[in-house]
PDB file of C-alpha atoms in Angstrom:
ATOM      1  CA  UNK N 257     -30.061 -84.322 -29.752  1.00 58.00           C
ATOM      2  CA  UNK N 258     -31.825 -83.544 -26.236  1.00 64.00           C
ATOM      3  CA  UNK N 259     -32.211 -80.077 -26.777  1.00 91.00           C
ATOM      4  CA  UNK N 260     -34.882 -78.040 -25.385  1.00 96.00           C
ATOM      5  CA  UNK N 261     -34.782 -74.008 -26.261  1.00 97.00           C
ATOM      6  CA  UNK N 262     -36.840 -71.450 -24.371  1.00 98.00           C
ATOM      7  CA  UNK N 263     -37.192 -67.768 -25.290  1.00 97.00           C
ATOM      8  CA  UNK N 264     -36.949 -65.201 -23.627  1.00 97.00           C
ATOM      9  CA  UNK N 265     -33.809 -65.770 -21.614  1.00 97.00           C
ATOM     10  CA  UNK N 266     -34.803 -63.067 -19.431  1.00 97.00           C
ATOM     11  CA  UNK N 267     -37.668 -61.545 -19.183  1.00 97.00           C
ATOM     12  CA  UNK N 268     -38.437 -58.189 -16.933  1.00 96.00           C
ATOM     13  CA  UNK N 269     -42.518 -57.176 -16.591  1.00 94.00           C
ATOM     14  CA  UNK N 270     -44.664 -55.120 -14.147  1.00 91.00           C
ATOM     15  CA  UNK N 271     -47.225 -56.248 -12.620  1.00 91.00           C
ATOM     16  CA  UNK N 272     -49.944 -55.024 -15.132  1.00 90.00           C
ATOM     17  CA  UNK N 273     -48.376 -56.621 -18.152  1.00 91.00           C
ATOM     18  CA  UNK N 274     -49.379 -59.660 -20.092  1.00 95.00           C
ATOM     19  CA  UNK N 275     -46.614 -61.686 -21.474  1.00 96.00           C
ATOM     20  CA  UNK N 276     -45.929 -64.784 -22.421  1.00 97.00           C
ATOM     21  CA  UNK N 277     -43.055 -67.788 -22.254  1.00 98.00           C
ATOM     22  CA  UNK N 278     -42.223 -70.253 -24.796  1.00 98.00           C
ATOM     23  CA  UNK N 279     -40.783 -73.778 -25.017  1.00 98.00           C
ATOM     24  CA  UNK N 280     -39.911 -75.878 -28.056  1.00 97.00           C
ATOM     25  CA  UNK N 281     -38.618 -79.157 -28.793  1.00 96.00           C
ATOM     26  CA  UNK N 282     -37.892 -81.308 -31.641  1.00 89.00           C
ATOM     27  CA  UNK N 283     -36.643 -84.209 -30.148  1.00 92.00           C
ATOM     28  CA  UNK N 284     -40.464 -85.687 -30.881  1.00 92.00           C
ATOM     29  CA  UNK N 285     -41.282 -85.908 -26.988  1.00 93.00           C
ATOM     30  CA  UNK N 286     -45.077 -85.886 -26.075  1.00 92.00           C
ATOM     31  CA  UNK N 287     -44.680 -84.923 -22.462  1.00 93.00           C
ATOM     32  CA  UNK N 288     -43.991 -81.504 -21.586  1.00 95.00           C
ATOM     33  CA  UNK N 289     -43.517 -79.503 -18.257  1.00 95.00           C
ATOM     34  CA  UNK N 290     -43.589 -75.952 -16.481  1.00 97.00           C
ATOM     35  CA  UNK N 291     -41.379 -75.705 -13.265  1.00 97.00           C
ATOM     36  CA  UNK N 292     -40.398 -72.731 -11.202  1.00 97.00           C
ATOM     37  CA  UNK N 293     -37.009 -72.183  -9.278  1.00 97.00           C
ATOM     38  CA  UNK N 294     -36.476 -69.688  -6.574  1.00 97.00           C
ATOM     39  CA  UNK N 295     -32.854 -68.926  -5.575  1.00 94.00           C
ATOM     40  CA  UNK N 296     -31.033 -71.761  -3.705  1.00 92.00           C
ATOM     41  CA  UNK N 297     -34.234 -74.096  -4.070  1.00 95.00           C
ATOM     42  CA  UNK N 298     -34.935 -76.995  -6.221  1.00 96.00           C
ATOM     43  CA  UNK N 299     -37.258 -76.653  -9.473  1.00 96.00           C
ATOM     44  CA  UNK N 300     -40.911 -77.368  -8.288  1.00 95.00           C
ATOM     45  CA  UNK N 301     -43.481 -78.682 -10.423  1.00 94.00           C
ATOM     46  CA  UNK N 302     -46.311 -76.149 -12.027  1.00 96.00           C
ATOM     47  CA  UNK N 303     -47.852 -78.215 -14.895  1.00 96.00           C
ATOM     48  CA  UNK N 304     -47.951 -80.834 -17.215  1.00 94.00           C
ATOM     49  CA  UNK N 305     -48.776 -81.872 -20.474  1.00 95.00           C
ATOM     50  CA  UNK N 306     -49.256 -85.245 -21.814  1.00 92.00           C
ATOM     51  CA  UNK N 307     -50.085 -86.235 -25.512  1.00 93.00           C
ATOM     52  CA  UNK N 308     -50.818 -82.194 -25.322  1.00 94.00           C
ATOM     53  CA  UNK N 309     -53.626 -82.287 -23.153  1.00 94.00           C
ATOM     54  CA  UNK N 310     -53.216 -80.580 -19.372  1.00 94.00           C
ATOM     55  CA  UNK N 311     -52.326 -83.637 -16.977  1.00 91.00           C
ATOM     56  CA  UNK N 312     -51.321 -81.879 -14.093  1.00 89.00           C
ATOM     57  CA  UNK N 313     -51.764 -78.946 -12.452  1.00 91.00           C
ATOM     58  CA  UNK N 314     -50.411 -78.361  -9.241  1.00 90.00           C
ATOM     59  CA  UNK N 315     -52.350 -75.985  -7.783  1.00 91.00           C
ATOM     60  CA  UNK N 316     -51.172 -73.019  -9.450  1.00 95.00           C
ATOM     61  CA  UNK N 317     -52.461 -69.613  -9.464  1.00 95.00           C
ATOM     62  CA  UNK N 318     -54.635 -68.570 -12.292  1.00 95.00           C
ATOM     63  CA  UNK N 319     -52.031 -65.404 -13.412  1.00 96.00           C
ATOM     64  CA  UNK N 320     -50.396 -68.473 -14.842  1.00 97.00           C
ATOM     65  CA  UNK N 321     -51.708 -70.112 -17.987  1.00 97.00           C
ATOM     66  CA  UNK N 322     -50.201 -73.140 -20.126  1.00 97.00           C
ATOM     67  CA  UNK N 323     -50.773 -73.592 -23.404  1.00 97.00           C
ATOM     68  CA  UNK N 324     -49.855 -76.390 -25.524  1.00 97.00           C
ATOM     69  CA  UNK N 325     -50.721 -75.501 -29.384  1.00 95.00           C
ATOM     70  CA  UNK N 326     -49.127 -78.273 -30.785  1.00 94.00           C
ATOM     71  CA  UNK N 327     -46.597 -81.418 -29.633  1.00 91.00           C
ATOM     72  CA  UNK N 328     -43.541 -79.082 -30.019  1.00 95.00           C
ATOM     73  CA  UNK N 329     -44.377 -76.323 -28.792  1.00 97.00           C
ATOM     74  CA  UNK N 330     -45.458 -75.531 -24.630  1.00 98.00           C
ATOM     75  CA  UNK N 331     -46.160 -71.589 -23.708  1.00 98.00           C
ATOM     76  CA  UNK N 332     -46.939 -70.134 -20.473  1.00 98.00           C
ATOM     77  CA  UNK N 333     -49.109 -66.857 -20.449  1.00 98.00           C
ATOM     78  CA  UNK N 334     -48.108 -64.624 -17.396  1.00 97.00           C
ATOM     79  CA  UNK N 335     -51.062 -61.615 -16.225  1.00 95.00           C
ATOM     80  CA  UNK N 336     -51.152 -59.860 -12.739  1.00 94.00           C
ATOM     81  CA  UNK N 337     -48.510 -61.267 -11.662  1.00 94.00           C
ATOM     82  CA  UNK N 338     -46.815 -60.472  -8.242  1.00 95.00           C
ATOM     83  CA  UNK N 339     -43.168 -59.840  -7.437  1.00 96.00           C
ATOM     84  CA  UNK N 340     -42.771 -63.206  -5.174  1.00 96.00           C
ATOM     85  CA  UNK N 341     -43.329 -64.741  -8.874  1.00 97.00           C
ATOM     86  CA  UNK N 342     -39.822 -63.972  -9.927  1.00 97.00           C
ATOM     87  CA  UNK N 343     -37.512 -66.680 -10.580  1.00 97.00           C
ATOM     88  CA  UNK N 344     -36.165 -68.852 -13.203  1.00 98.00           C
ATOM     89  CA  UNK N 345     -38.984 -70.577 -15.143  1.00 98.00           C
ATOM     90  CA  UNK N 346     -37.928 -74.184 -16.427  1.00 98.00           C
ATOM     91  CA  UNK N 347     -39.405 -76.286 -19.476  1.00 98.00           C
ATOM     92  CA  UNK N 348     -38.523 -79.598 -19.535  1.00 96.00           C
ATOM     93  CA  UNK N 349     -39.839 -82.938 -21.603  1.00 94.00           C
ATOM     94  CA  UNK N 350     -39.772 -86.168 -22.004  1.00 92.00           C
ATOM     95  CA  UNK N 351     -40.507 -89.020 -24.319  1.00 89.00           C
ATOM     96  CA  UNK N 352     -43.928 -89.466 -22.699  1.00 81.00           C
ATOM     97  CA  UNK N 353     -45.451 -89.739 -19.333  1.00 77.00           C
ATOM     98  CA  UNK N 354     -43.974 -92.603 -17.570  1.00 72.00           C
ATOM     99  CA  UNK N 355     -40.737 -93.221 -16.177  1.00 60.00           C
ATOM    100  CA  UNK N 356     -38.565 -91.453 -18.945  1.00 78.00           C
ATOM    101  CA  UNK N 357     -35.405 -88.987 -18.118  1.00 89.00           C
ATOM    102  CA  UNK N 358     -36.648 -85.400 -18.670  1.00 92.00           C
ATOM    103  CA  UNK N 359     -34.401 -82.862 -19.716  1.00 94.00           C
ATOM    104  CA  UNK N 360     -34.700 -79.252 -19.112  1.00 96.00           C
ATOM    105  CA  UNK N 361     -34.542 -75.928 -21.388  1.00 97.00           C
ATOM    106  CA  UNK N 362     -32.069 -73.260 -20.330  1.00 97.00           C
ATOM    107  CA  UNK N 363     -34.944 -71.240 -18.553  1.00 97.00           C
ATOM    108  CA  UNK N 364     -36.229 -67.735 -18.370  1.00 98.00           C
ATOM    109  CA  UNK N 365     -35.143 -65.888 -15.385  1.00 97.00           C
ATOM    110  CA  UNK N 366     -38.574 -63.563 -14.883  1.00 97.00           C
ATOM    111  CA  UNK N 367     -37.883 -60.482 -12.476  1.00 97.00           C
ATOM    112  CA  UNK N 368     -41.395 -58.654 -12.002  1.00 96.00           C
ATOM    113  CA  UNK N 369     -41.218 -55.331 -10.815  1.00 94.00           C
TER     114      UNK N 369
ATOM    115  CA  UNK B 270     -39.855 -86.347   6.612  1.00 70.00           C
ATOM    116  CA  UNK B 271     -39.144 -84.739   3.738  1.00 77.00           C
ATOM    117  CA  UNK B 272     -39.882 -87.033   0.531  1.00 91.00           C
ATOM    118  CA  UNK B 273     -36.277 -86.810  -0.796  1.00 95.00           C
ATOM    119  CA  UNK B 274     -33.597 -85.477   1.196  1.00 96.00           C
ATOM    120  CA  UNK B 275     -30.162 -84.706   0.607  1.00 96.00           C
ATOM    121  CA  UNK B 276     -27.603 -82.623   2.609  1.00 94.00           C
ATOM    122  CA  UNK B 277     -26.812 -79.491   1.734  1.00 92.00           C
ATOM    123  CA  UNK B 278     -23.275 -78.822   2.141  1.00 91.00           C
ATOM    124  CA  UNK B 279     -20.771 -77.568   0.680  1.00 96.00           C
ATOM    125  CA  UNK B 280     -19.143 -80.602   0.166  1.00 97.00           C
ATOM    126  CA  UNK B 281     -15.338 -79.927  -0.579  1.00 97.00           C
ATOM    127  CA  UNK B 282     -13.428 -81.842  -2.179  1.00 97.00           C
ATOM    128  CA  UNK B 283      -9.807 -81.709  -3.275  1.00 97.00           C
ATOM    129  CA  UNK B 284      -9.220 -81.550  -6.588  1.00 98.00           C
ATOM    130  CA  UNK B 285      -8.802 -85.252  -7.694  1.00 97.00           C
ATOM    131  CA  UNK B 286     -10.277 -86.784  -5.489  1.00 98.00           C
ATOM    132  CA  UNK B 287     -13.735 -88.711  -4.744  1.00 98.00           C
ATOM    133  CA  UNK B 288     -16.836 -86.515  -3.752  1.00 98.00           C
ATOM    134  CA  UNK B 289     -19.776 -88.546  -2.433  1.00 98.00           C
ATOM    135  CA  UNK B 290     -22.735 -87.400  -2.902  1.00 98.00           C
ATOM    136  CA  UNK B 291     -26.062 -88.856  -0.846  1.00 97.00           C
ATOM    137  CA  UNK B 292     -29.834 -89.137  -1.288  1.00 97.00           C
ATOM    138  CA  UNK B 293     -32.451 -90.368   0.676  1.00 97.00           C
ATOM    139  CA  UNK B 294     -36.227 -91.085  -0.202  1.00 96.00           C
ATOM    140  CA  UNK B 295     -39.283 -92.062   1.830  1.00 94.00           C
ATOM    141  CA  UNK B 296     -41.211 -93.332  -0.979  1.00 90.00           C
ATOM    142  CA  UNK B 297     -40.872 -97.135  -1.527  1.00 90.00           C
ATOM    143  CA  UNK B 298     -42.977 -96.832  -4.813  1.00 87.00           C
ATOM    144  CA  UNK B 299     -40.353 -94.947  -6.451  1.00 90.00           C
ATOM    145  CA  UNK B 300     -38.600 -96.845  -9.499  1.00 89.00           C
ATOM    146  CA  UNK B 301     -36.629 -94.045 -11.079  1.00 91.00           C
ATOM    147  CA  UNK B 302     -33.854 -92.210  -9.816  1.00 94.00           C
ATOM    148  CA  UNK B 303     -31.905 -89.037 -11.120  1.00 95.00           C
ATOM    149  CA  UNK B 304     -28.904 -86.927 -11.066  1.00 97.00           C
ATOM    150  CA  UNK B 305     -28.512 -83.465 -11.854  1.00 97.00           C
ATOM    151  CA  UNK B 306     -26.277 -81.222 -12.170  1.00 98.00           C
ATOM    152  CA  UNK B 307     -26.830 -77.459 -11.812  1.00 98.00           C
ATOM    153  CA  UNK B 308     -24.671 -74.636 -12.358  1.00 97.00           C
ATOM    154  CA  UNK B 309     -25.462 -70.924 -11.011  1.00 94.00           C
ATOM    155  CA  UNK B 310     -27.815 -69.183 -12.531  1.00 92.00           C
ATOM    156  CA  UNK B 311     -28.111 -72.417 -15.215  1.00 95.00           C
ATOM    157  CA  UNK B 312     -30.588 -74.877 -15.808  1.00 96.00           C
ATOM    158  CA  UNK B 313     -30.211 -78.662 -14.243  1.00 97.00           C
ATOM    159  CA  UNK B 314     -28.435 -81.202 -16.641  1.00 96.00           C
ATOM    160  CA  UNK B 315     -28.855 -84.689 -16.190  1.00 95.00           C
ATOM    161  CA  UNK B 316     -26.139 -86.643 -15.505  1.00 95.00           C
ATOM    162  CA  UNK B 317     -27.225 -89.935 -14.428  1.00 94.00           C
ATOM    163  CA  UNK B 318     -29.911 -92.227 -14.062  1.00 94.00           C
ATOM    164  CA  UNK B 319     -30.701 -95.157 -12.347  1.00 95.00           C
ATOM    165  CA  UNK B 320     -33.528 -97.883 -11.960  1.00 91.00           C
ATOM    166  CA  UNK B 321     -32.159-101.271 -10.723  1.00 93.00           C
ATOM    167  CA  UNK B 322     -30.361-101.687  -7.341  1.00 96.00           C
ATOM    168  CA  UNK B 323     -26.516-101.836  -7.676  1.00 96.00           C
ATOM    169  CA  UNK B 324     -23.853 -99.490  -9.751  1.00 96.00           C
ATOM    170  CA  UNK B 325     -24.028 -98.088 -12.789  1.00 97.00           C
ATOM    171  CA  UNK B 326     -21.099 -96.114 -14.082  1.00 97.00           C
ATOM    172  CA  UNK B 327     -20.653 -93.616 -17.121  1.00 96.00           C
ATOM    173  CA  UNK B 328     -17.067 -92.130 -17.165  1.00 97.00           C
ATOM    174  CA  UNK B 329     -16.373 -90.585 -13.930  1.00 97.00           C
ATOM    175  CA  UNK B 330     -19.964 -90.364 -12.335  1.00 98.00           C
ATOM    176  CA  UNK B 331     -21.135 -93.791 -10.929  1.00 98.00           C
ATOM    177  CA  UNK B 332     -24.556 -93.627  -9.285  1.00 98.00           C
ATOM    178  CA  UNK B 333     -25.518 -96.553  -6.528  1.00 98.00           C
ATOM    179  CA  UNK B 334     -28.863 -97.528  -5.705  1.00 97.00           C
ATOM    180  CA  UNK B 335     -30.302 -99.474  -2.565  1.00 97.00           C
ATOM    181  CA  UNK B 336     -33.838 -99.775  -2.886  1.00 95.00           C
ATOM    182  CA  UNK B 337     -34.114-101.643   0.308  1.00 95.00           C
ATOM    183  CA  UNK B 338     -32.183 -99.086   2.105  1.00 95.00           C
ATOM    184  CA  UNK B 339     -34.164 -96.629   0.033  1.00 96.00           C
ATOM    185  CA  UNK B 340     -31.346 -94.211  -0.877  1.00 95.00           C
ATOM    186  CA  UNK B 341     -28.921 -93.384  -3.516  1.00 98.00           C
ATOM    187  CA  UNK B 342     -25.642 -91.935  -4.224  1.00 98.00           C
ATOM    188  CA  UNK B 343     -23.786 -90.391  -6.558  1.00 98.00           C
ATOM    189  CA  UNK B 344     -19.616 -90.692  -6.692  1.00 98.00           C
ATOM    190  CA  UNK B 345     -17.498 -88.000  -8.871  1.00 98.00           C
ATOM    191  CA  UNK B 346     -14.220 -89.809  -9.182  1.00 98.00           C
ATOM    192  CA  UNK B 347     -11.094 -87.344  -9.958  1.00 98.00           C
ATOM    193  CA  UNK B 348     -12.604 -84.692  -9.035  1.00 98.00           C
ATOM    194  CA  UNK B 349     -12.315 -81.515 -11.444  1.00 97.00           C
ATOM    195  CA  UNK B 350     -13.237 -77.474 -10.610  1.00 97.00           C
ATOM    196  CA  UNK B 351     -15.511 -78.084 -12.951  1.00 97.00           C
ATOM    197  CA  UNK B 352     -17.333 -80.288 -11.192  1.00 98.00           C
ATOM    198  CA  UNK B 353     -17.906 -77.373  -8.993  1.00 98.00           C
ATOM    199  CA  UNK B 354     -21.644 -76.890  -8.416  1.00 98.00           C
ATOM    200  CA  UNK B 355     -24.711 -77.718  -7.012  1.00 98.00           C
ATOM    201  CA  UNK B 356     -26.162 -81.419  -7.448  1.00 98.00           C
ATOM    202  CA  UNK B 357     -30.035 -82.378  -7.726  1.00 98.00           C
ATOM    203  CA  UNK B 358     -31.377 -85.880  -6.396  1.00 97.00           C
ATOM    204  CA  UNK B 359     -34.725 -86.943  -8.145  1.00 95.00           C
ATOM    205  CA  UNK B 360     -37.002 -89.557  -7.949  1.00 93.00           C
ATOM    206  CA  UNK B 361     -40.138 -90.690  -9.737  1.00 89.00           C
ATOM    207  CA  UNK B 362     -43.247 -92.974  -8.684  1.00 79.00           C
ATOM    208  CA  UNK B 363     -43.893 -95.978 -11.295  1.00 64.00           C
ATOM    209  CA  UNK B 364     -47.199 -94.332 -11.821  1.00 62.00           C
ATOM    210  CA  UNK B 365     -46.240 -90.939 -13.576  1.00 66.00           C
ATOM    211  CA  UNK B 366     -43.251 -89.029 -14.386  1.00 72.00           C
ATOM    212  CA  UNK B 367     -43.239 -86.504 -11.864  1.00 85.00           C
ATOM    213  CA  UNK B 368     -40.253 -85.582 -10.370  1.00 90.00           C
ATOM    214  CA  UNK B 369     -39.507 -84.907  -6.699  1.00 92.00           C
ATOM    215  CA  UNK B 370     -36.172 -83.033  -6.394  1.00 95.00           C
ATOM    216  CA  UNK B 371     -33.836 -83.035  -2.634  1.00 96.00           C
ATOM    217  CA  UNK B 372     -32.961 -80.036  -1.604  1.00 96.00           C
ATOM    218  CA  UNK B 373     -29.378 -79.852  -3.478  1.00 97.00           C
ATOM    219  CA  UNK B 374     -25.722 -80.578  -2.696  1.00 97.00           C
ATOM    220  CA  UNK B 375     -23.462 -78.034  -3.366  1.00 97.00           C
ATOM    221  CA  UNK B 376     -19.720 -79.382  -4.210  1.00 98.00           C
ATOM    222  CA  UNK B 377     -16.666 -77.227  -4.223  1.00 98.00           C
ATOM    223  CA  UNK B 378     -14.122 -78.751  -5.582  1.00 97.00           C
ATOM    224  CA  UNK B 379     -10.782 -76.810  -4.553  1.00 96.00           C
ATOM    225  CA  UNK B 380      -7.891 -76.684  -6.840  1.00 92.00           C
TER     226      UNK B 380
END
């Protein structure tokens, strides 16, 4: 099984609300990852987590927050954020962090108003 | 030079036939190659992978690698509507699994 589930599948929020996206897996992966998608453009890397500690972070703005509370389970925490921020949020993982096939989650498409 | 490349079509194809798809990368440390596939509005699903130079087939998807040359391809053999949608290139570094996605193909495959 190679599922990954995310929740919401849409999510709608103004720019003064605090929410939050989750991630799960079961598939007993210990790498995890946040990407973004814009219309028409490839996912693009925002974090990841290895052996649940933060191993990357590419430079992303601090109205984004990972969390990773436990080997299953990857959140992102979304405050202030900006309409260019809309777009379909990806979590993906992997057996660990080498060379291992990630597969993706079905998203949450975030419109911010 | 963008890291991986790909064109960005469409690419249309007749229904049954081959569509061949095209990747490029600049990075000669890269060791792992992907394939998605990504419906409108969807998430990408992985359809192939690839490490070693040569073919490697799994039903009607074979994916070709030429490290020297530094791309890889992708062939969809009898093509199906289904097929229909927009492909992902990916490569990783040996060092880390991060993923560096082309641009996209799109494929329309036309009954």
């Amino acid at each position: 099984d190679t599922e990954v589930t995310q929740t919401p599948k849409h999510l709608v929020m103004g720019m003064t609300n605090k929410k939050s996206l989750k991630c799960e897996q079961h598939m007993g992966h210990r790498a995890m990852y946040w990407y973004k998608q814009k219309a028409k453009k490839p996912p693009e890397l925002m974090f990841v987590y290895s052996y649940e500690k933060l191993s990357i972070n590419e430079s992303v703005p601090s109205r984004f927050s990972p969390e990773c509370p436990n080997s299953s389970l990857l959140n992102l925490h979304l405050h202030a954020l900006q309409p260019e921020d809309s777009a379909l949020y990806l979590c993906a993982s992997s057996q660990d962090f080498s060379r291992d096939t990630q597969y993706f989650g079905p998203g949450t498409r975030l419109t911010v108003l | 030079q963008k890291e991986v490349e790909q064109n960005s079509g469409p690419l249309s194809v007749p229904e049954g036939a081959i569509a061949s798809l095209n990747c490029t990368y600049s990075d000669r440390g890269s060791q792992s190659f992907f394939w998605y596939r990504q419906y409108s509005g969807k998430s990408p699903e992985l359809i192939m992978f690839i490490y070693s130079n040569g073919d490697k087939e799994d039903g009607r998807f074979t994916a070709q690698l030429n490290k020297a040359s530094q791309y890889v391809s992708l062939l969809i053999r009898d093509s199906q509507p289904s097929d229909s949608a927009t492909y992902l290139c990916a490569v990783t570094r040996a060092a880390g699994n991060k993923l560096t996605f082309g641009g996209g193909t799109r494929v329309l495959v036309k009954p």
